[in-house]
Coordinates of C-alpha atoms and ligand atoms in Angstrom, one line a residue:
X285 CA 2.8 89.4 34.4
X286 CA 1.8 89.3 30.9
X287 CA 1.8 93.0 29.1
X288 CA 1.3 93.2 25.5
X289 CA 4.1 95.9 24.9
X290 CA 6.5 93.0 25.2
X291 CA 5.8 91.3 22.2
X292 CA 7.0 94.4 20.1
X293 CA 10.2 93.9 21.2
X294 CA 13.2 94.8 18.7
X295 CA 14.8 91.6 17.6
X296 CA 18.7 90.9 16.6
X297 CA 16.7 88.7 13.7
X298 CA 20.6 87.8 12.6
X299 CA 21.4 86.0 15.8
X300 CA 18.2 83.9 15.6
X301 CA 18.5 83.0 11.9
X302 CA 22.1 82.0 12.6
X303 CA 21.5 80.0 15.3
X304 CA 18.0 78.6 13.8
X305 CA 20.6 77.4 10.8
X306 CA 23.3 75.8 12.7
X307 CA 20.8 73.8 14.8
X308 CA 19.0 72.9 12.0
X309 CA 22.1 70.9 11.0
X310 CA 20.4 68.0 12.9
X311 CA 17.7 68.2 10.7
X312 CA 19.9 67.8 7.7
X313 CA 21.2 64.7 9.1
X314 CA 17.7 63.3 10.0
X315 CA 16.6 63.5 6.4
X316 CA 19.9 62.5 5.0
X317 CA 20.3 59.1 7.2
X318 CA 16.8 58.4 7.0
X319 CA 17.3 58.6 2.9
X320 CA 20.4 57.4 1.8
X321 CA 19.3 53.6 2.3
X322 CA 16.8 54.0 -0.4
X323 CA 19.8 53.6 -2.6
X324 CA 22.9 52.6 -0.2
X325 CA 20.7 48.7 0.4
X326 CA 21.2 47.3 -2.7
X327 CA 24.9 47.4 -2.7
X328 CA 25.2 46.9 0.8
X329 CA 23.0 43.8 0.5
X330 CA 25.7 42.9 -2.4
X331 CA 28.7 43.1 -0.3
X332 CA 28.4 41.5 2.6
X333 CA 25.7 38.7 0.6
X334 CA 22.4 38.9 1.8
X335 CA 20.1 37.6 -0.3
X336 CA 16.8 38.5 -1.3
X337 CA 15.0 36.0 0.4
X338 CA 16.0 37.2 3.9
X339 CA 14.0 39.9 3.6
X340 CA 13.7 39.6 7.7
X341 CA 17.7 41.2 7.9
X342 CA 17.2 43.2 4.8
X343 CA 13.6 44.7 6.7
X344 CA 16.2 45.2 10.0
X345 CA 19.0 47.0 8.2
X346 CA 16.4 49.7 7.4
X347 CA 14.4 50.0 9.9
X348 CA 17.7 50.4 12.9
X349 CA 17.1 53.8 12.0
X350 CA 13.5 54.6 13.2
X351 CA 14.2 52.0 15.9
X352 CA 16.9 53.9 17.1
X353 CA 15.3 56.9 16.7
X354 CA 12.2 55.4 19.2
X355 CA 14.7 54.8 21.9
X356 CA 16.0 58.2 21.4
X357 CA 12.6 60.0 21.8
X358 CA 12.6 58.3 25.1
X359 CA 15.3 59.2 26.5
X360 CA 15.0 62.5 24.4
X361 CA 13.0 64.4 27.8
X362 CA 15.6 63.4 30.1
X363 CA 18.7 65.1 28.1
X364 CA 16.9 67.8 27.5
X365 CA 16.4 68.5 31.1
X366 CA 19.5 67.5 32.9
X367 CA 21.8 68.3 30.4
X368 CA 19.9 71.2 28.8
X369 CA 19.1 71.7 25.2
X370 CA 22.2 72.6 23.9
X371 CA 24.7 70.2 25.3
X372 CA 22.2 67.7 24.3
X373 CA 22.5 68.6 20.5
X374 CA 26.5 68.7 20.6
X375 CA 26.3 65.0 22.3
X376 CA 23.6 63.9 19.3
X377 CA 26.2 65.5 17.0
X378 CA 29.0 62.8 18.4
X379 CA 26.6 60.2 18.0
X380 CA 26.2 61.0 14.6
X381 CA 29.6 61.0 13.8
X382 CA 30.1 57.7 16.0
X383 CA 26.9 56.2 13.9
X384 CA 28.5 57.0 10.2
X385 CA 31.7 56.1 10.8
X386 CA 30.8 52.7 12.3
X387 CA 28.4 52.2 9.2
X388 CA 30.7 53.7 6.7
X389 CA 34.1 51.5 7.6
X390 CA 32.0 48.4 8.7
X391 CA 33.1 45.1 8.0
X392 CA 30.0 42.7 8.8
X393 CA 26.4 43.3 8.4
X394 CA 26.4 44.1 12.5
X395 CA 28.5 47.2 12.6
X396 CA 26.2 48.5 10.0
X397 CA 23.2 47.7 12.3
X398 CA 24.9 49.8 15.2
X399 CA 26.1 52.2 13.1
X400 CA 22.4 53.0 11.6
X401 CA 21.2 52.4 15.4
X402 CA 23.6 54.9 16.5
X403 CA 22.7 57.5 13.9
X404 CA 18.9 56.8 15.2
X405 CA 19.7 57.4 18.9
X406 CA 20.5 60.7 17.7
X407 CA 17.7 61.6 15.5
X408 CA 15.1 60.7 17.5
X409 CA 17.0 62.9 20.4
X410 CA 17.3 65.8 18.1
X411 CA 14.2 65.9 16.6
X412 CA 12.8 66.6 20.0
X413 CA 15.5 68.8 21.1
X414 CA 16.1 71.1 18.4
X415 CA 12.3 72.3 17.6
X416 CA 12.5 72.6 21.6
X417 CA 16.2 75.0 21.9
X418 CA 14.7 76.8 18.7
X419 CA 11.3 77.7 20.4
X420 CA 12.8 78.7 23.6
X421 CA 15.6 80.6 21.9
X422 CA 13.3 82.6 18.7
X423 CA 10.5 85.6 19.6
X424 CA 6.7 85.1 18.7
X425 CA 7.0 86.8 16.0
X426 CA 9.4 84.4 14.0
X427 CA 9.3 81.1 15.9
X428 CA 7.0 79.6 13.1
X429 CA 9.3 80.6 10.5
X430 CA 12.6 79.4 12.9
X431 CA 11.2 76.0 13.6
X432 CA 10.2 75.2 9.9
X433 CA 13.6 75.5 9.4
X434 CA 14.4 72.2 11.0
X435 CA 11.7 70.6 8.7
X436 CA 13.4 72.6 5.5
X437 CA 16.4 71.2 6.8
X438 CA 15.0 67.6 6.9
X439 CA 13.3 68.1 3.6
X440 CA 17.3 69.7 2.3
X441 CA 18.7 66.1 3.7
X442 CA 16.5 64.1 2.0
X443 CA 16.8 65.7 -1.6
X444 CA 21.1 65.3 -0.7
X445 CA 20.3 61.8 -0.1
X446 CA 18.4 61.1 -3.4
X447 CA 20.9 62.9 -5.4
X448 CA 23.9 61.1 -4.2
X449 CA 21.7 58.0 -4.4
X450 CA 21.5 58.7 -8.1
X451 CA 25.5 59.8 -8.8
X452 CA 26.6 56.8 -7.2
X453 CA 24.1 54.0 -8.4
X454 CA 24.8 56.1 -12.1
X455 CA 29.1 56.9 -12.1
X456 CA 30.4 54.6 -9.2
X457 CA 30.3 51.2 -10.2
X458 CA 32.5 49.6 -7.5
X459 CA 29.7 48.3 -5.3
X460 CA 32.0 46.9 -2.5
X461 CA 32.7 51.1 -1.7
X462 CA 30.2 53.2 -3.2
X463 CA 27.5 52.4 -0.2
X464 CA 30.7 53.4 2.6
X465 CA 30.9 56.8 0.3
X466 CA 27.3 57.0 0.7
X467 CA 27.3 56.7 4.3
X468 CA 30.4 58.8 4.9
X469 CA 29.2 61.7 3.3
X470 CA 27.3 62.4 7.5
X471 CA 30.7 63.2 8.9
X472 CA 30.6 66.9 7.4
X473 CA 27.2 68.1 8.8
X474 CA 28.1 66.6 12.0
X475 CA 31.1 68.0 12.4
X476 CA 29.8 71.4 11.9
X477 CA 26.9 70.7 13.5
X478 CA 28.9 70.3 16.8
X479 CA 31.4 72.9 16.1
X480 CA 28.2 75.7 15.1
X481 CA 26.7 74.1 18.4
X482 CA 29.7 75.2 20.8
X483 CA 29.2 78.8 19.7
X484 CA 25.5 79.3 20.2
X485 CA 23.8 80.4 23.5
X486 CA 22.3 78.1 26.0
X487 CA 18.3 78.1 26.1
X488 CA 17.3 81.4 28.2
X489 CA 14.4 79.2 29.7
X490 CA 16.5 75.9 30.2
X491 CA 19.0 78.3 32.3
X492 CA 15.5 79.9 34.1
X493 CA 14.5 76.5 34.9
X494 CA 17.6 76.2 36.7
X495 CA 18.2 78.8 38.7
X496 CA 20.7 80.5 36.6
X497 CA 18.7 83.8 36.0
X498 CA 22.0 85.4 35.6
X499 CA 23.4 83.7 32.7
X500 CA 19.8 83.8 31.3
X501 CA 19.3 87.5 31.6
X502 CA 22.8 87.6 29.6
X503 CA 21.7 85.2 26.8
X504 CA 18.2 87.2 26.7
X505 CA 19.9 90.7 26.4
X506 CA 21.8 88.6 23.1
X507 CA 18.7 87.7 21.9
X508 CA 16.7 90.5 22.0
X509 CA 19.3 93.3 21.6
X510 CA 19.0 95.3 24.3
X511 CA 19.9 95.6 28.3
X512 CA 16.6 95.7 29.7
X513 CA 14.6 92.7 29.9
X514 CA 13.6 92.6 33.3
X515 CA 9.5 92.1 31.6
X516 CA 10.6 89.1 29.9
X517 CA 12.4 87.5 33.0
X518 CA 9.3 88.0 34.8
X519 CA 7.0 85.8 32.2
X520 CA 9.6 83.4 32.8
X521 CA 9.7 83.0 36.5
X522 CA 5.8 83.4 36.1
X523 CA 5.6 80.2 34.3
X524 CA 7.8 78.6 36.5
X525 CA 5.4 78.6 39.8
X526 CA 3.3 76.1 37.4
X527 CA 2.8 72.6 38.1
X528 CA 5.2 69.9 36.2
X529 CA 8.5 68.8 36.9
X530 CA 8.5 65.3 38.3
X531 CA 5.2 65.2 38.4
X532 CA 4.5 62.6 35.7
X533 CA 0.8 61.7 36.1
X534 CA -0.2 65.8 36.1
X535 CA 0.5 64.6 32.5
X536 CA -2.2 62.4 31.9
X537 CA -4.4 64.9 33.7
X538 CA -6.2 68.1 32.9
X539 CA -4.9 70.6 31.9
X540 CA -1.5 68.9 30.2
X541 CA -3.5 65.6 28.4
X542 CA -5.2 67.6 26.3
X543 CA -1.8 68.3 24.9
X544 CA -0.4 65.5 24.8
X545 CA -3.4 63.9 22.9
X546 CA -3.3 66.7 20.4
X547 CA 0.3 66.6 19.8
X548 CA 0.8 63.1 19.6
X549 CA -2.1 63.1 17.2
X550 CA -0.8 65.2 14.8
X551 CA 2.6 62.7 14.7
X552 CA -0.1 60.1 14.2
X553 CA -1.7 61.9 11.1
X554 CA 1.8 63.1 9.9
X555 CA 2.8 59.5 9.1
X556 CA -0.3 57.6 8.8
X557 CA -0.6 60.2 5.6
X558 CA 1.4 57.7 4.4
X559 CA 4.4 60.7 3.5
X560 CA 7.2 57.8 4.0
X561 CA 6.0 55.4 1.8
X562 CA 6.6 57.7 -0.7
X563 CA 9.9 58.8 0.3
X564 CA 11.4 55.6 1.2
X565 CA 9.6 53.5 -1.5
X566 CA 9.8 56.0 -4.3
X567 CA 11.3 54.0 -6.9
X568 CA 9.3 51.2 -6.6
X569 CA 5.7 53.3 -6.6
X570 CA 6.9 55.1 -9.3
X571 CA 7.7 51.4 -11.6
X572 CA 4.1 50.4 -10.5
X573 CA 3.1 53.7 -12.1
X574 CA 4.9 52.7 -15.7
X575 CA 8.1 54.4 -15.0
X576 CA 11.5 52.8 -16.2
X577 CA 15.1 52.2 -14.3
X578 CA 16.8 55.4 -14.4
X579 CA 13.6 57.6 -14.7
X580 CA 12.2 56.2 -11.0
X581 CA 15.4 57.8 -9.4
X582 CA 14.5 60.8 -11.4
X583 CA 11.4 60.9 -10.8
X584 CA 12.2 60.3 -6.6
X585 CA 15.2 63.2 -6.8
X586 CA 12.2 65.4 -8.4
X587 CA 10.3 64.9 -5.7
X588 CA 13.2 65.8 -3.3
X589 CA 12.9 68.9 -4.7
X590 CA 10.1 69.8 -4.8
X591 CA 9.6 68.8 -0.9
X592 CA 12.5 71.4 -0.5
X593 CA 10.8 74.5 -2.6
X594 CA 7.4 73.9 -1.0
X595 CA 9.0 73.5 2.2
X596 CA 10.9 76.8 1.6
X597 CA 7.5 78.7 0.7
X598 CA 6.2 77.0 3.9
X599 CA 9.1 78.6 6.3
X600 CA 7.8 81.7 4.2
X601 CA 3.8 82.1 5.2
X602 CA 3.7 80.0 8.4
X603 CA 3.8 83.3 10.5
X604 CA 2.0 85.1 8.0
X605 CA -1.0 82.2 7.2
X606 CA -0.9 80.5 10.5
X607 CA -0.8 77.0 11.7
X608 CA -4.4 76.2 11.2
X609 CA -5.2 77.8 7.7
X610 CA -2.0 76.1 6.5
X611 CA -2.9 72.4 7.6
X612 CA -6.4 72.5 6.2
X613 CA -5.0 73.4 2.8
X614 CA -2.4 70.5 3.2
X615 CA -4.8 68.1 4.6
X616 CA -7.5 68.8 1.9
X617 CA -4.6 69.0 -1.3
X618 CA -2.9 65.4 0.3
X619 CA -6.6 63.8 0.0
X620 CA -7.8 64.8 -3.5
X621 CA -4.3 64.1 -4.5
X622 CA -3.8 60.2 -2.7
X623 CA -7.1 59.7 -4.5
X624 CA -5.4 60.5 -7.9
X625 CA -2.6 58.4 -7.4
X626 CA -4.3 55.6 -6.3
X627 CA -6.6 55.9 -9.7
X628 CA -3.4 55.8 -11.4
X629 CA -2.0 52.7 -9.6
X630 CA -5.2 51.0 -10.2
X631 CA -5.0 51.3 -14.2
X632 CA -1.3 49.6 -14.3
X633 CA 1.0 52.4 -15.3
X634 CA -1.9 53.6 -18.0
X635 CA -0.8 57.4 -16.7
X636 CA 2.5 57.4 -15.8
X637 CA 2.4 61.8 -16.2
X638 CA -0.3 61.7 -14.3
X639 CA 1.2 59.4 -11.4
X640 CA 3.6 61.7 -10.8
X641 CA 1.9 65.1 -11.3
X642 CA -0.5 63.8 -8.6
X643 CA 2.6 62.6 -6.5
X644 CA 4.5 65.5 -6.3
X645 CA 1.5 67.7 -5.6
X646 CA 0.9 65.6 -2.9
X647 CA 4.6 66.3 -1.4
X648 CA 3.9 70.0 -2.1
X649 CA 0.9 69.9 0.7
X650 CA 2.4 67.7 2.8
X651 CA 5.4 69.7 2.9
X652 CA 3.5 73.4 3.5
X653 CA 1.3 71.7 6.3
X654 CA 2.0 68.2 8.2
X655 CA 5.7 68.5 7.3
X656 CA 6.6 71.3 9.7
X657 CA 3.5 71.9 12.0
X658 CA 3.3 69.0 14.1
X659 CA 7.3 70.2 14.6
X660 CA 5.8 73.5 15.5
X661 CA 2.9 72.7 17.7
X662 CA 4.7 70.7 20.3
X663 CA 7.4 72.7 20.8
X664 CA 5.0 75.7 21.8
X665 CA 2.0 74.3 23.4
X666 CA 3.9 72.8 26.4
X667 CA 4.4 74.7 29.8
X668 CA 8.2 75.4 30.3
X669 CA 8.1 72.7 33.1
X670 CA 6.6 69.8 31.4
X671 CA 7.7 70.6 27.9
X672 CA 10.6 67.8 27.8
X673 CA 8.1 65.2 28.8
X674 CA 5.3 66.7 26.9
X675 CA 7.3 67.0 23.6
X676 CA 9.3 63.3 24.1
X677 CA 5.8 61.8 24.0
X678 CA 4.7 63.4 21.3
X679 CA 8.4 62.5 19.3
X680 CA 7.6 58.8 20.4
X681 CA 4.7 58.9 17.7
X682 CA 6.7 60.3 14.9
X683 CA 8.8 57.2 15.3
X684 CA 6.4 54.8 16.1
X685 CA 4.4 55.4 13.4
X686 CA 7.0 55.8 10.9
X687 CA 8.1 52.4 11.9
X688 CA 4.7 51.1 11.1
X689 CA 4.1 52.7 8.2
X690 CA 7.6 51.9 6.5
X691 CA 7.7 48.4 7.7
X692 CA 4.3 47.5 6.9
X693 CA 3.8 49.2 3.5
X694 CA 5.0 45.9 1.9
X695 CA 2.8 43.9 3.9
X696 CA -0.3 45.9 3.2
X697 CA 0.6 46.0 -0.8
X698 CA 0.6 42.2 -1.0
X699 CA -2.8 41.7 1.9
X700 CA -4.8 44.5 -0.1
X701 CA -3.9 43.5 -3.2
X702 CA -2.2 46.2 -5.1
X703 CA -0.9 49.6 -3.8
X704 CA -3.7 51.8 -4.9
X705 CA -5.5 50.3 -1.9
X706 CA -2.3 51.0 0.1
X707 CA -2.6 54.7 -0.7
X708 CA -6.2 54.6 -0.6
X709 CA -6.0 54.0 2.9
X710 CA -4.1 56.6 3.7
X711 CA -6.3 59.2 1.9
X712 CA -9.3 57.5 4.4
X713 CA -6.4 58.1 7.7
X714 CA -5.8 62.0 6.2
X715 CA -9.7 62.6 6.4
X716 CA -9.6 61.6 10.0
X717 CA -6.7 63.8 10.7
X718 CA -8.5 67.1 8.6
X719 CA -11.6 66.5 11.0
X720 CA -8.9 66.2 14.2
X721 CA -7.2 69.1 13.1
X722 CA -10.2 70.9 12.7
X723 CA -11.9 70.0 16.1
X724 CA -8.2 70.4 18.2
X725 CA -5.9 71.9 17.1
X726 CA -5.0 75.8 18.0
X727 CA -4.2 78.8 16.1
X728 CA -0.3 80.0 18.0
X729 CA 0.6 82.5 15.5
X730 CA 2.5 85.4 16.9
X731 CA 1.6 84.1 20.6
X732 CA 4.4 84.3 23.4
X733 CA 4.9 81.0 24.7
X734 CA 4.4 82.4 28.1
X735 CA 0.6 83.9 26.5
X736 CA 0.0 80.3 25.8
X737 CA 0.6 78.9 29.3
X738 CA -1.1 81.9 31.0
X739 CA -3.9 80.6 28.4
X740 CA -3.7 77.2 29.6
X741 CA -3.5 77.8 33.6
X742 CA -4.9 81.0 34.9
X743 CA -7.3 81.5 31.0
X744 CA -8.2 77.9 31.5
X745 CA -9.0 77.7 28.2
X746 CA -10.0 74.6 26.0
X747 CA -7.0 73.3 23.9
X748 CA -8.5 75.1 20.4
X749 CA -8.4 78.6 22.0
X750 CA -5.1 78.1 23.9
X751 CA -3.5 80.6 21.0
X752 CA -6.0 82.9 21.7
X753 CA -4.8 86.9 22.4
X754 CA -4.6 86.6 26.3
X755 CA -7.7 88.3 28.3
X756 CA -6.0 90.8 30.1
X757 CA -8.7 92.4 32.6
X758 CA -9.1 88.0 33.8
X759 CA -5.2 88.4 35.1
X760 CA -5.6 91.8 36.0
X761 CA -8.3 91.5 38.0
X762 CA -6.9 88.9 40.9
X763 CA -4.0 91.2 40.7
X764 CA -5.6 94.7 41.4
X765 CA -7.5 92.9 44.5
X766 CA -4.4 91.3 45.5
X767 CA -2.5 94.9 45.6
X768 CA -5.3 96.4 47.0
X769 CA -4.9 93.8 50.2
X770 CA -1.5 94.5 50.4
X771 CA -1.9 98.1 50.5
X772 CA -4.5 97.7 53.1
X773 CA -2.4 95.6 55.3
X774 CA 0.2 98.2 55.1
X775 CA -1.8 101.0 55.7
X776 CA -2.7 99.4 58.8
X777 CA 0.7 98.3 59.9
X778 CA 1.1 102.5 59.6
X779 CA -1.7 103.4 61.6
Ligands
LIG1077 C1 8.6 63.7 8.8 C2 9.5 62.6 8.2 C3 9.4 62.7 6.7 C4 9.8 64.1 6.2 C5 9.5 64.3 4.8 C6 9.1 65.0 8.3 O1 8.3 66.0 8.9 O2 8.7 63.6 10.3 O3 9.0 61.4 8.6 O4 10.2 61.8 6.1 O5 9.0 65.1 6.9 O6 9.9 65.6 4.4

């Protein structure tokens, strides 16, 4: 039953921060795999002879990542279910490590490809799995904050990228090794990230979800730092008598396709914000916009930055701000700002300051909005027993989209005619996703995950309210009539 006491609940705020920072490992990787071919290509290319022309193979090389990383948000539902959420992490940490080292010690253009495949497969798993573990594992009260740590993460991985990017293209001049070095650099954070992994607790609603309320009334106790937590056991087996499960198409019915339309939306609006033409194409946006060699790396580890800073003041207000408040700022601040680059594009590197200003403002509201919330909002809007599903669907837009976005960005530069249509097009796709966001998308702030789902079922209220404070006299009510039958019964029985 839901009580509102509950969500005062001490919390052992060190065990979840530790554990939110070892997870969040995997987001390190995403953004540093994701990154490090913006410089690692051109060598690569170099070695094993590929010119430019075959821009086909070059275009494959890149995108093995996202590819993987589609296959991996399929298969992301299924791991996280059978194998449970933390298990599923260590195995993406092996596949890591398998993925680098195949890249890094390659010795044709093919074990690259199923190296960078490899590391994919595992993004795409984790990306779904962490926000997941960290949602189940972190109280209402800091699961914003916990989850934007994965994005931080990302954002951290990225920045790494960039700078080694820059030190190697600058100080290593042996181009048959410096891309393996490049690569290579992976195997610490997976390492750790499997080692960190093997200490921290199983998901207390995974172990719920099967059977093992034992081990998860142990894990809970951990979490919440204290012996009683009967109340909180109770949510959970609440939420279990739900539909889900197996039961596929209750997905593409009411309630649960609301959710899935929202969430997978918000992947759709993440990348069609056009975020990864930016940080995959830096360098070259920023040479249309007048800058020279060594000042478009500069200028692209600048904006690494300042994705992490903003992303750090993001982790900050999310559970202070909200979801909502927080996208419509970033939405807004994206839109006037894609229009100002675009201007700047359009007059042929007349503003180069201005190009850049306008860029890295841009990376500031993306960062403190779509960055991290999309992250957020599928990992808490799903019931416990179609959240794997829910959430893999949702992941299968992040990496769809990305796909399309990176793959076509040249395409659309030379069809349009210059890039400032390219970016004016996305400011047009970020309008769309400020009215979406407006019209669908709920306010979760401080909301126990079980509040939501009661919401959802028993509330049955529409998707924008689901974060709503639950109405308690609409669950009482079927519960005081129920005990008042049972006491009836049993007053007969006595008479
Ligand atoms: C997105 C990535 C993007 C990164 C930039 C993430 O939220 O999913 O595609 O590269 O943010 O910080």
């Amino acid at each position: 039953m839901i009580n509102q006491s509950r969500f005062e609940q001490p919390i052992k705020k060190a065990n979840i921060y530790l554990i939110g920072a070892v997870a969040a490992m995997a987001g390190l990787l995403f953004g540093f795999d994701t990154g490090v071919i913006s410089g690692a290509q051109e060598f690569l290319f170099q070695t094993f002879e590929v010119g430019s022309r075959s821009s086909a193979l070059r275009g494959f090389v890149v995108s093995a990542v996202p590819l993987g990383a589609l296959l991996g948000a399929l298969v992301s539902g299924f791991f996280a279910k059978q194998l449970g959420r933390r298990k599923s992490i260590m195995m993406t940490a092996i596949l890591f490590l398998v993925g680098t080292l195949a890249a890094a010690f390659a010795q044709n253009l093919g074990s690259v490809v199923f190296g960078r495949l490899l590391m994919g497969l595992a993004i795409g798993i984790s990306a779904m799995v962490v926000p997941m573990y960290l949602s189940e594992v972190s109280p209402a009260k800091v699961r914003g904050t916990i989850i934007f740590l994965f994005q931080l993460a990302i954002t951290l991985g990225l920045m790494s990228a960039f700078a080694i990017n820059l030190g190697f293209a600058e100080w290593i001049h042996d181009t048959a090794t410096n891309w393996r070095w490049m690569f290579g650099m992976g195997v610490i954070p997976s390492i750790l990230l499997f080692l960190g992994m093997a200490w921290m607790p199983r998901s207390p609603r995974w172990l719920m979800l099967k059977g093992r309320k034992d081990e998860a009334r142990k894990v809970l106790q951990y979490l919440l730092g204290k012996t009683d937590v009967s109340d909180c056991m109770e949510e959970m087996e609440e939420s279990l008598k739900h539909e889900g499960g197996r039961d596929w198409g209750a997905l593409f019915r009411k309630p649960l396709l609301p959710l899935i339309l929202m969430t997978f939306g918000l992947f759709v609006f993440q990348q069609l914000s056009g975020i990864n033409a930016i940080m995959y194409y830096g360098p070259e946006v920023f040479a249309s916009s007048g800058f020279g060699e060594k000042a478009k790396f500069l200028a692209q580890l600048s904006m690494g930055l300042i994705n992490v800073l903003a992303t750090i003041f993001g982790v900050w207000v999310i559970d202070k701000l909200g979801r909502r408040p927080l996208l419509f700022i970033g939405f807004i601040g994206m839109i006037v700002c894609l229009g100002i680059l675009s201007f700047c594009l359009a007059s042929n590197g007349a503003y180069p300051s201005l190009s850049l200003s306008s860029t890295l403002l841009y990376v500031v509201f993306f960062a403190i909005s779509l960055g991290g919330v999309p992250y957020i909002m599928m990992s808490e809007v799903f019931p416990l027993k179609s959240r794997s599903a829910g959430m893999a669907i949702a992941s299968c837009a992040n990496w769809l989209f990305n796909m399309l976005v990176s793959f076509s960005f040249g395409i659309l530069v030379d069809k349009l005619g210059g890039m400032e249509h390219v970016f004016m097009l996305y400011a047009g796709c970020t309008v769309l996703g400020l009215i979406f966001a407006w019209r669908y998308v709920p306010e979760t702030k401080g909301r126990h995950l079980e509040e939501i789902e009661h919401n959802l079922y028993e509330g049955k209220k529409p998707l924008r309210y689901l974060g709503n404070p639950v109405d308690h006299k609409e669950f009482e009510q079927p519960l005081n009539a129920f005990l008042k039958k049972e006491e009836e019964a049993l007053s007969c029985c006595k008479n």
